[in-house]
Every structure is written in structure tokens, then in C-alpha cells.
């Protein structure tokens, strides 16, 4: 494992610099206050503290905890497809993930459900994936060049924790964003500062984002994304329990239980390489065809659109095709027919995203109001 893989856990130094510049160009930021009591810090000071802590701990200090993610995006209900633990299932409802981090070579992620649990364990020597539902333990072997070409098959806590969510959001802070600090609060029983970033443009569907920074470590413990007009977060990811001490060594060991089916998979085989290259070419092709209109939070992406291509892409989601197509069908059924001087099409709206599928073969999407999306459609 490379140390850089886990630097993404913390608030990046570059993001702190960007926010500092944005704050410097804006109004004076009020000092933090409230209960529980913490030393007063401005938004600029908080980001500097977080950046310094990230550099000192080389991205992340040893810890363990439980992360809860809640999504209420306003998507249509996903029809039952026999799954429930795939990526699409995270688009609605509440889910928990347990994480243990003992250093760059000691990582474990567990996702419990009502009837089973999956575990991904890496200890520097071995990597295991355990699925209790199928009673299968898969030992993951890595070819020498696989880490460079495909990424190591080790747990990626940044995919499910407040740290990654904070990183993504802070990286977007610019002159289109207002930044402030509000009263202190508690997350997972720990005092936190609350950093708030919000779009300045009125046409954004985002009202604000609250990032809770631990009062001692300055590590992001919770991220809440509020849609305009909503009193509750449309999306939230945060620790419900966290301990900043090295986890016990036995958390990073695994022995298949008696009677379990044991398999081995090698990462880095030629077929995986071909798939990765095919997907990269497809992504590059789409990026070349995409046009971005607007700035900051109100950016709208305009890309060539074909319903047949979209359905074919959903069907090819590596074992999740049925689930992806079920969600796609539900979304399309909820679409509203619209028309204007630009033509006609179908409008899809969730709390945080609006999409327009035009009959002349375009897809427009952004975190903007339907009126803004229709305006962009007529201007292109």
C-alpha cells in the first residue's frame, strides 16, 4: 500500500488554501461559539488547523468507528431485484459501515445488513473478502503491476466516510461559495466545529453543506448536505461512534470459518486490464463530447444522449445490471414531459439534481432548478 492512498482521508491542504483565498475575498467570518465550548476559531483558521493535522498524521491517524450514511434524495423507489447491498442501494435509506484503520497496511471495512455481513480485510500481507450470505471467503492475490494499473483490492474507507465527502465538497469551494462557521455541536459524543459552505447563486438546488470538524483532531466527523427548502439533510454521512486509538491487531487477521467455501482471485489478469482500458476509453470519449455550461454550483453538463445506449450501459454493470436497469426504469417513469422553444423532452428532478432528456438527443444535468436547466437547453 502506498501512503498516498490514504492521504485522501483528511481535508487536503490544497482545499484549505482555496478556501482561505475565498474567505479572504469575502466578508469577515464570525468566530465560533456555543455548547460544547471550544476555543474560538474562524473558518480560515479551522481549515489551516485541519490541513496541518492531515500533514502531521500523514492523512489519517489510527482509529476505529461506525459510520452511518443516510440518503433521502427524492429518487423513485427501487424495485426489489434480489440485491440490496450493491452501490445503488446506498442511494436511499440508512446504511452502516464499520471501519478500522491501524496504519497504511492495516485496514478493515465491514458492512453489516439485517441477515449477513461482508468484510474486506488487508493487513499488509494478505487481503480477504468475506461474504457471510454465501459463506464464501475470497483471498485476493495481486500481480506485481496491478497496483499501478487497477488499484489494490484493499478496503477504501474514503469511499464511505465523512473524510471523502468533505474532500470532494471542499475541492469545489471558489468565488461562487460563501463560507462561515456556526455554533459548535456534538458528533459521536465528541465536540465539533461546524463549517458551513453554501452556493451564492439562487438557481442552485443546494442550500448549504455542513462539515463537522473534530474539536481535538480537526478530522471531519460528519457531512450534511441540505437541499433548498428542506429542514432535514438530503444526504448525510458521519460517525456514530469513533475512537482515536490503534485498533487491536486481531481486527486485521482473518481465518475462513469451518465449512466456508474458500476461493482465490488474482487482480491484474489480462481480462481485468481489458475491461479497465475499455471503461477508460468510454469515459474519455464521453468527456470529450460533454459541454459544461455555467460556473461553480450551477454548472450544467450537456452530453449527447441515447436512451438505448444508457440502457445498454446500465445492463453492463458487472452483475448489477438488473438493479441498475430497475432504477433507470423507475426514474424514467417518474419523468415529466416538457416542451419549449428548444424542443421537447422529459424532465427528471430529485432534491439535489435535475436532468432533462431532450428528444433531439441531449442530456442536460446539474444541481440546478428546472427553470435554469430549461434556460440552458434553449441557449445551446
Short mmCIF file of C-alpha atoms in Angstrom, two decimals:
data_model
loop_
_atom_site.label_atom_id
_atom_site.label_comp_id
_atom_site.label_asym_id
_atom_site.label_seq_id
_atom_site.Cartn_x
_atom_site.Cartn_y
_atom_site.Cartn_z
CA UNK A 1 0.00 0.00 0.00
CA UNK A 2 1.20 3.48 -0.78
CA UNK A 3 0.92 6.12 1.86
CA UNK A 4 -0.66 8.48 -0.71
CA UNK A 5 -3.67 6.20 -0.95
CA UNK A 6 -4.78 7.26 2.49
CA UNK A 7 -3.80 10.91 2.41
CA UNK A 8 -7.29 11.37 0.91
CA UNK A 9 -8.76 10.59 4.35
CA UNK A 10 -8.13 14.10 5.62
CA UNK A 11 -9.01 17.58 4.44
CA UNK A 12 -6.48 18.27 1.66
CA UNK A 13 -4.03 21.11 2.09
CA UNK A 14 -4.85 22.43 -1.37
CA UNK A 15 -8.52 22.72 -0.43
CA UNK A 16 -7.57 24.71 2.68
CA UNK A 17 -5.62 27.13 0.55
CA UNK A 18 -8.51 27.58 -1.86
CA UNK A 19 -10.96 28.20 0.97
CA UNK A 20 -8.55 30.63 2.58
CA UNK A 21 -8.47 32.62 -0.64
CA UNK A 22 -12.26 32.55 -0.89
CA UNK A 23 -12.63 33.73 2.70
CA UNK A 24 -10.09 36.47 2.21
CA UNK A 25 -12.14 37.87 -0.66
CA UNK A 26 -15.39 37.81 1.30
CA UNK A 27 -16.87 39.31 4.45
CA UNK A 28 -15.40 38.85 7.92
CA UNK A 29 -16.16 35.39 9.31
CA UNK A 30 -17.68 35.30 12.79
CA UNK A 31 -15.83 33.37 15.48
CA UNK A 32 -17.34 30.12 16.62
CA UNK A 33 -19.36 29.91 19.83
CA UNK A 34 -21.90 27.72 21.56
CA UNK A 35 -22.03 24.49 23.54
CA UNK A 36 -19.99 22.40 23.98
CA UNK A 37 -17.37 25.07 24.47
CA UNK A 38 -14.35 25.04 22.15
CA UNK A 39 -11.65 27.65 21.51
CA UNK A 40 -12.94 30.29 19.09
CA UNK A 41 -11.78 29.72 15.51
CA UNK A 42 -12.63 31.41 12.24
CA UNK A 43 -13.32 29.37 9.12
CA UNK A 44 -9.87 30.19 7.75
CA UNK A 45 -8.20 29.10 10.98
CA UNK A 46 -10.18 25.85 11.05
CA UNK A 47 -9.09 24.87 7.56
CA UNK A 48 -5.48 25.69 8.37
CA UNK A 49 -5.73 23.54 11.51
CA UNK A 50 -7.26 20.67 9.54
CA UNK A 51 -4.57 20.89 6.86
CA UNK A 52 -1.81 20.87 9.48
CA UNK A 53 -3.34 17.86 11.23
CA UNK A 54 -3.59 16.00 7.92
CA UNK A 55 0.07 16.63 7.15
CA UNK A 56 1.16 15.62 10.66
CA UNK A 57 -0.81 12.36 10.66
CA UNK A 58 0.10 11.63 7.03
CA UNK A 59 -3.58 11.66 6.08
CA UNK A 60 -5.16 9.68 8.90
CA UNK A 61 -4.42 8.67 12.47
CA UNK A 62 -5.19 5.15 13.78
CA UNK A 63 -8.88 4.86 14.65
CA UNK A 64 -11.97 2.70 14.60
CA UNK A 65 -15.61 3.58 14.42
CA UNK A 66 -19.05 3.16 12.92
CA UNK A 67 -20.15 5.34 10.01
CA UNK A 68 -23.81 5.87 9.21
CA UNK A 69 -24.97 7.11 5.82
CA UNK A 70 -28.49 8.38 5.22
CA UNK A 71 -29.83 9.40 1.81
CA UNK A 72 -33.21 10.94 1.06
CA UNK A 73 -32.65 12.25 -2.45
CA UNK A 74 -36.22 12.00 -3.68
CA UNK A 75 -35.50 9.13 -6.05
CA UNK A 76 -38.26 6.71 -7.06
CA UNK A 77 -38.40 3.52 -5.02
CA UNK A 78 -36.04 0.86 -6.36
CA UNK A 79 -37.93 -2.34 -7.25
CA UNK A 80 -36.72 -5.46 -5.46
CA UNK A 81 -34.09 -7.24 -7.55
CA UNK A 82 -32.75 -9.70 -5.01
CA UNK A 83 -29.86 -7.44 -4.12
CA UNK A 84 -29.81 -4.74 -1.52
CA UNK A 85 -26.09 -4.45 -0.80
CA UNK A 86 -24.90 -3.01 -4.10
CA UNK A 87 -23.81 0.60 -4.71
CA UNK A 88 -27.27 1.60 -5.95
CA UNK A 89 -28.82 0.54 -2.65
CA UNK A 90 -26.87 3.37 -0.99
CA UNK A 91 -28.94 5.95 -2.90
CA UNK A 92 -31.76 5.68 -0.38
CA UNK A 93 -32.36 4.73 3.23
CA UNK A 94 -29.85 4.36 6.06
CA UNK A 95 -26.73 2.17 5.98
CA UNK A 96 -23.91 1.48 8.43
CA UNK A 97 -20.28 0.66 7.80
CA UNK A 98 -17.69 -0.26 10.42
CA UNK A 99 -14.10 0.80 9.80
CA UNK A 100 -10.77 0.02 11.46
CA UNK A 101 -7.57 1.81 10.47
CA UNK A 102 -4.30 0.81 12.10
CA UNK A 103 -1.93 2.35 9.57
CA UNK A 104 -1.26 2.18 5.86
CA UNK A 105 -1.02 -1.64 5.99
CA UNK A 106 -3.86 -2.36 8.41
CA UNK A 107 -7.35 -1.63 7.14
CA UNK A 108 -10.70 -3.31 7.57
CA UNK A 109 -14.19 -2.37 6.38
CA UNK A 110 -17.33 -4.27 7.35
CA UNK A 111 -20.85 -3.70 6.06
CA UNK A 112 -23.47 -5.46 8.22
CA UNK A 113 -27.05 -5.93 7.00
CA UNK A 114 -30.10 -7.49 8.61
CA UNK A 115 -29.13 -11.07 7.81
CA UNK A 116 -25.46 -11.05 6.79
CA UNK A 117 -22.20 -9.14 6.72
CA UNK A 118 -19.41 -8.51 4.25
CA UNK A 119 -15.82 -7.83 5.34
CA UNK A 120 -12.80 -6.59 3.45
CA UNK A 121 -9.55 -7.02 5.38
CA UNK A 122 -6.00 -6.03 4.48
CA UNK A 123 -3.02 -6.45 6.83
CA UNK A 124 -0.04 -5.79 4.57
CA UNK A 125 0.45 -9.48 3.78
CA UNK A 126 -2.99 -10.79 2.91
CA UNK A 127 -6.24 -9.39 1.60
CA UNK A 128 -9.54 -11.21 2.21
CA UNK A 129 -13.15 -10.60 1.24
CA UNK A 130 -15.72 -12.42 3.39
CA UNK A 131 -19.41 -12.71 2.45
CA UNK A 132 -21.47 -14.40 5.17
CA UNK A 133 -24.56 -14.60 2.95
CA UNK A 134 -22.84 -17.03 0.59
CA UNK A 135 -20.46 -18.40 3.27
CA UNK A 136 -17.60 -17.58 0.91
CA UNK A 137 -14.12 -16.30 1.75
CA UNK A 138 -12.12 -14.94 -1.18
CA UNK A 139 -8.40 -14.48 -0.87
CA UNK A 140 -7.27 -11.66 -3.12
CA UNK A 141 -3.87 -12.00 -4.77
CA UNK A 142 -2.24 -9.08 -6.53
CA UNK A 143 0.06 -9.22 -9.52
CA UNK A 144 3.17 -7.08 -9.26
CA UNK A 145 1.87 -4.37 -11.61
CA UNK A 146 -1.75 -4.48 -10.52
CA UNK A 147 -1.41 -1.64 -8.02
CA UNK A 148 -0.36 0.74 -10.77
CA UNK A 149 -2.88 -0.38 -13.37
CA UNK A 150 -6.03 -1.15 -11.42
CA UNK A 151 -5.62 -0.06 -7.80
CA UNK A 152 -5.13 -2.51 -4.97
CA UNK A 153 -8.12 -4.64 -3.89
CA UNK A 154 -7.90 -3.39 -0.34
CA UNK A 155 -10.55 -1.54 1.67
CA UNK A 156 -11.11 2.02 0.59
CA UNK A 157 -12.68 3.72 3.63
CA UNK A 158 -12.59 7.01 1.72
CA UNK A 159 -15.49 5.71 -0.35
CA UNK A 160 -17.85 5.64 2.62
CA UNK A 161 -16.59 8.06 5.28
CA UNK A 162 -17.02 11.77 6.05
CA UNK A 163 -13.40 12.36 5.05
CA UNK A 164 -14.01 11.65 1.38
CA UNK A 165 -17.27 13.56 1.31
CA UNK A 166 -15.54 16.57 2.89
CA UNK A 167 -12.67 16.37 0.42
CA UNK A 168 -14.98 16.32 -2.59
CA UNK A 169 -17.01 19.27 -1.34
CA UNK A 170 -14.11 21.41 -0.19
CA UNK A 171 -12.38 20.95 -3.52
CA UNK A 172 -15.29 22.83 -5.14
CA UNK A 173 -15.04 25.90 -2.95
CA UNK A 174 -14.31 29.02 -5.03
CA UNK A 175 -15.57 32.55 -5.56
CA UNK A 176 -19.09 31.17 -6.07
CA UNK A 177 -19.18 29.86 -2.49
CA UNK A 178 -19.94 31.50 0.84
CA UNK A 179 -18.07 30.07 3.86
CA UNK A 180 -18.87 30.59 7.53
CA UNK A 181 -18.68 28.94 10.96
CA UNK A 182 -21.77 28.30 13.08
CA UNK A 183 -22.20 27.13 16.66
CA UNK A 184 -20.36 24.12 17.97
CA UNK A 185 -22.14 20.77 18.28
CA UNK A 186 -21.54 17.11 19.15
CA UNK A 187 -20.95 14.19 16.77
CA UNK A 188 -20.33 10.66 18.07
CA UNK A 189 -20.07 12.13 21.55
CA UNK A 190 -17.22 14.47 20.57
CA UNK A 191 -17.29 18.31 20.43
CA UNK A 192 -17.08 19.58 16.85
CA UNK A 193 -16.77 22.82 14.95
CA UNK A 194 -19.35 23.28 12.19
CA UNK A 195 -18.02 24.70 8.94
CA UNK A 196 -20.78 25.73 6.51
CA UNK A 197 -20.31 26.21 2.78
CA UNK A 198 -23.15 27.40 0.57
CA UNK A 199 -23.62 28.41 -3.08
CA UNK A 200 -24.11 32.10 -3.74
CA UNK A 201 -26.28 31.51 -6.81
CA UNK A 202 -30.02 31.33 -6.23
CA UNK A 203 -30.55 28.80 -9.01
CA UNK A 204 -28.68 26.01 -7.17
CA UNK A 205 -30.71 23.23 -5.54
CA UNK A 206 -28.16 23.09 -2.72
CA UNK A 207 -28.98 25.21 0.31
CA UNK A 208 -25.82 24.51 2.27
CA UNK A 209 -23.31 21.87 3.35
CA UNK A 210 -22.28 21.45 6.99
CA UNK A 211 -18.92 19.84 7.73
CA UNK A 212 -18.30 18.88 11.38
CA UNK A 213 -14.61 19.03 12.30
CA UNK A 214 -13.49 17.26 15.47
CA UNK A 215 -12.52 19.80 18.12
CA UNK A 216 -9.33 17.92 19.02
CA UNK A 217 -8.09 16.24 15.84
CA UNK A 218 -9.77 18.51 13.23
CA UNK A 219 -10.79 15.37 11.37
CA UNK A 220 -14.16 15.56 9.53
CA UNK A 221 -16.64 13.52 11.57
CA UNK A 222 -19.82 14.35 9.67
CA UNK A 223 -21.02 15.90 6.42
CA UNK A 224 -24.61 17.04 5.91
CA UNK A 225 -25.96 18.19 2.56
CA UNK A 226 -29.17 20.24 2.67
CA UNK A 227 -31.41 20.76 -0.34
CA UNK A 228 -33.10 24.11 -0.76
CA UNK A 229 -36.31 24.32 1.24
CA UNK A 230 -35.58 21.21 3.33
CA UNK A 231 -35.19 21.19 7.11
CA UNK A 232 -33.53 17.76 7.13
CA UNK A 233 -30.37 16.73 5.23
CA UNK A 234 -30.94 15.14 1.84
CA UNK A 235 -27.65 13.31 2.34
CA UNK A 236 -25.64 12.71 5.49
CA UNK A 237 -22.59 10.64 6.30
CA UNK A 238 -21.00 10.67 9.72
CA UNK A 239 -19.57 8.73 12.61
CA UNK A 240 -21.99 7.49 15.25
CA UNK A 241 -19.06 6.13 17.25
CA UNK A 242 -15.33 6.79 16.86
CA UNK A 243 -12.18 6.10 18.88
CA UNK A 244 -8.78 7.57 18.05
CA UNK A 245 -6.65 4.73 19.39
CA UNK A 246 -4.89 1.96 17.42
CA UNK A 247 -7.29 -0.97 16.87
CA UNK A 248 -6.30 -4.34 18.33
CA UNK A 249 -4.17 -6.47 15.95
CA UNK A 250 -6.82 -9.22 15.77
CA UNK A 251 -9.09 -6.85 13.85
CA UNK A 252 -6.77 -7.26 10.87
CA UNK A 253 -6.47 -11.04 10.85
CA UNK A 254 -8.87 -13.42 9.18
CA UNK A 255 -9.24 -17.21 9.04
CA UNK A 256 -12.07 -18.73 6.99
CA UNK A 257 -14.57 -20.37 9.38
CA UNK A 258 -15.08 -24.16 9.23
CA UNK A 259 -17.30 -25.16 6.32
CA UNK A 260 -16.77 -21.94 4.40
CA UNK A 261 -16.15 -22.00 0.67
CA UNK A 262 -12.66 -20.65 0.00
CA UNK A 263 -11.80 -19.06 -3.34
CA UNK A 264 -8.85 -17.15 -4.76
CA UNK A 265 -8.92 -14.27 -7.19
CA UNK A 266 -5.92 -12.65 -8.82
CA UNK A 267 -6.17 -8.95 -9.50
CA UNK A 268 -4.26 -7.81 -12.55
CA UNK A 269 -5.23 -10.51 -15.03
CA UNK A 270 -5.47 -9.54 -18.69
CA UNK A 271 -9.26 -9.63 -18.81
CA UNK A 272 -9.43 -7.09 -15.97
CA UNK A 273 -6.94 -4.94 -17.78
CA UNK A 274 -9.02 -5.03 -20.93
CA UNK A 275 -12.16 -4.02 -19.00
CA UNK A 276 -10.34 -1.17 -17.31
CA UNK A 277 -8.98 0.11 -20.60
CA UNK A 278 -12.40 -0.17 -22.24
CA UNK A 279 -14.03 1.83 -19.45
CA UNK A 280 -11.28 4.44 -19.54
CA UNK A 281 -11.74 4.87 -23.29
CA UNK A 282 -15.50 5.21 -22.84
CA UNK A 283 -15.06 7.80 -20.07
CA UNK A 284 -12.59 9.78 -22.18
CA UNK A 285 -14.97 9.65 -25.15
CA UNK A 286 -17.88 10.96 -23.05
CA UNK A 287 -15.70 13.67 -21.52
CA UNK A 288 -14.70 14.80 -24.99
CA UNK A 289 -18.33 15.09 -26.04
CA UNK A 290 -19.54 16.79 -22.87
CA UNK A 291 -20.03 20.53 -22.68
CA UNK A 292 -20.09 22.38 -19.36
CA UNK A 293 -22.26 25.48 -19.11
CA UNK A 294 -22.10 27.85 -16.14
CA UNK A 295 -19.79 28.06 -13.14
CA UNK A 296 -19.44 26.61 -9.68
CA UNK A 297 -22.52 25.08 -8.08
CA UNK A 298 -24.74 25.89 -11.08
CA UNK A 299 -22.64 24.13 -13.71
CA UNK A 300 -24.78 22.16 -16.18
CA UNK A 301 -23.36 19.25 -18.16
CA UNK A 302 -24.66 18.81 -21.71
CA UNK A 303 -23.84 15.50 -23.42
CA UNK A 304 -25.16 13.55 -26.41
CA UNK A 305 -27.91 11.24 -25.21
CA UNK A 306 -29.33 7.94 -26.41
CA UNK A 307 -31.80 6.02 -24.26
CA UNK A 308 -30.71 2.77 -25.90
CA UNK A 309 -27.05 3.47 -25.04
CA UNK A 310 -27.99 4.36 -21.46
CA UNK A 311 -29.94 1.13 -21.01
CA UNK A 312 -27.10 -0.90 -22.51
CA UNK A 313 -24.60 0.76 -20.15
CA UNK A 314 -26.82 0.07 -17.14
CA UNK A 315 -27.14 -3.58 -18.17
CA UNK A 316 -23.36 -3.95 -18.23
CA UNK A 317 -22.75 -3.03 -14.59
CA UNK A 318 -20.87 -6.23 -13.67
CA UNK A 319 -23.61 -8.27 -12.01
CA UNK A 320 -25.69 -5.24 -11.03
CA UNK A 321 -27.33 -4.79 -14.42
CA UNK A 322 -30.81 -5.77 -13.22
CA UNK A 323 -30.63 -3.36 -10.30
CA UNK A 324 -29.30 -0.52 -12.46
CA UNK A 325 -31.95 -1.05 -15.13
CA UNK A 326 -34.70 -1.26 -12.49
CA UNK A 327 -33.64 2.10 -11.10
CA UNK A 328 -33.39 3.57 -14.61
CA UNK A 329 -36.91 2.38 -15.47
CA UNK A 330 -38.31 3.84 -12.25
CA UNK A 331 -36.63 7.18 -12.88
CA UNK A 332 -37.90 7.35 -16.47
CA UNK A 333 -41.46 6.57 -15.34
CA UNK A 334 -41.30 9.48 -12.92
CA UNK A 335 -40.17 11.92 -15.64
CA UNK A 336 -42.42 14.82 -16.61
CA UNK A 337 -42.99 15.71 -20.30
CA UNK A 338 -41.85 19.29 -21.04
CA UNK A 339 -41.52 21.42 -24.14
CA UNK A 340 -40.44 24.89 -25.21
CA UNK A 341 -38.76 26.83 -27.97
CA UNK A 342 -35.80 24.47 -27.58
CA UNK A 343 -37.94 21.41 -28.41
CA UNK A 344 -39.43 18.71 -26.17
CA UNK A 345 -38.25 16.07 -23.76
CA UNK A 346 -38.57 14.58 -20.28
CA UNK A 347 -37.65 16.33 -17.04
CA UNK A 348 -36.39 14.37 -14.02
CA UNK A 349 -35.97 16.08 -10.68
CA UNK A 350 -34.66 14.93 -7.31
CA UNK A 351 -33.90 17.08 -4.29
CA UNK A 352 -30.34 17.75 -5.46
CA UNK A 353 -30.30 17.06 -9.19
CA UNK A 354 -32.33 18.00 -12.24
CA UNK A 355 -31.95 16.22 -15.59
CA UNK A 356 -33.51 16.91 -18.96
CA UNK A 357 -33.63 14.27 -21.70
CA UNK A 358 -34.40 16.02 -24.95
CA UNK A 359 -36.00 14.35 -27.94
CA UNK A 360 -33.23 15.72 -30.17
CA UNK A 361 -30.62 13.56 -28.38
CA UNK A 362 -29.24 15.62 -25.50
CA UNK A 363 -28.89 15.04 -21.78
CA UNK A 364 -28.61 18.12 -19.56
CA UNK A 365 -27.96 17.62 -15.85
CA UNK A 366 -26.98 19.76 -12.88
CA UNK A 367 -27.77 20.66 -9.28
CA UNK A 368 -29.97 23.49 -10.54
CA UNK A 369 -33.64 24.37 -10.72
CA UNK A 370 -35.75 23.10 -13.66
CA UNK A 371 -36.06 26.71 -14.88
CA UNK A 372 -32.28 27.06 -15.10
CA UNK A 373 -31.95 23.75 -16.94
CA UNK A 374 -34.63 24.71 -19.47
CA UNK A 375 -32.90 28.09 -19.97
CA UNK A 376 -29.62 26.33 -20.74
CA UNK A 377 -31.41 23.93 -23.13
CA UNK A 378 -32.74 26.87 -25.11
CA UNK A 379 -29.37 28.61 -25.25
CA UNK A 380 -27.44 25.64 -26.68
#
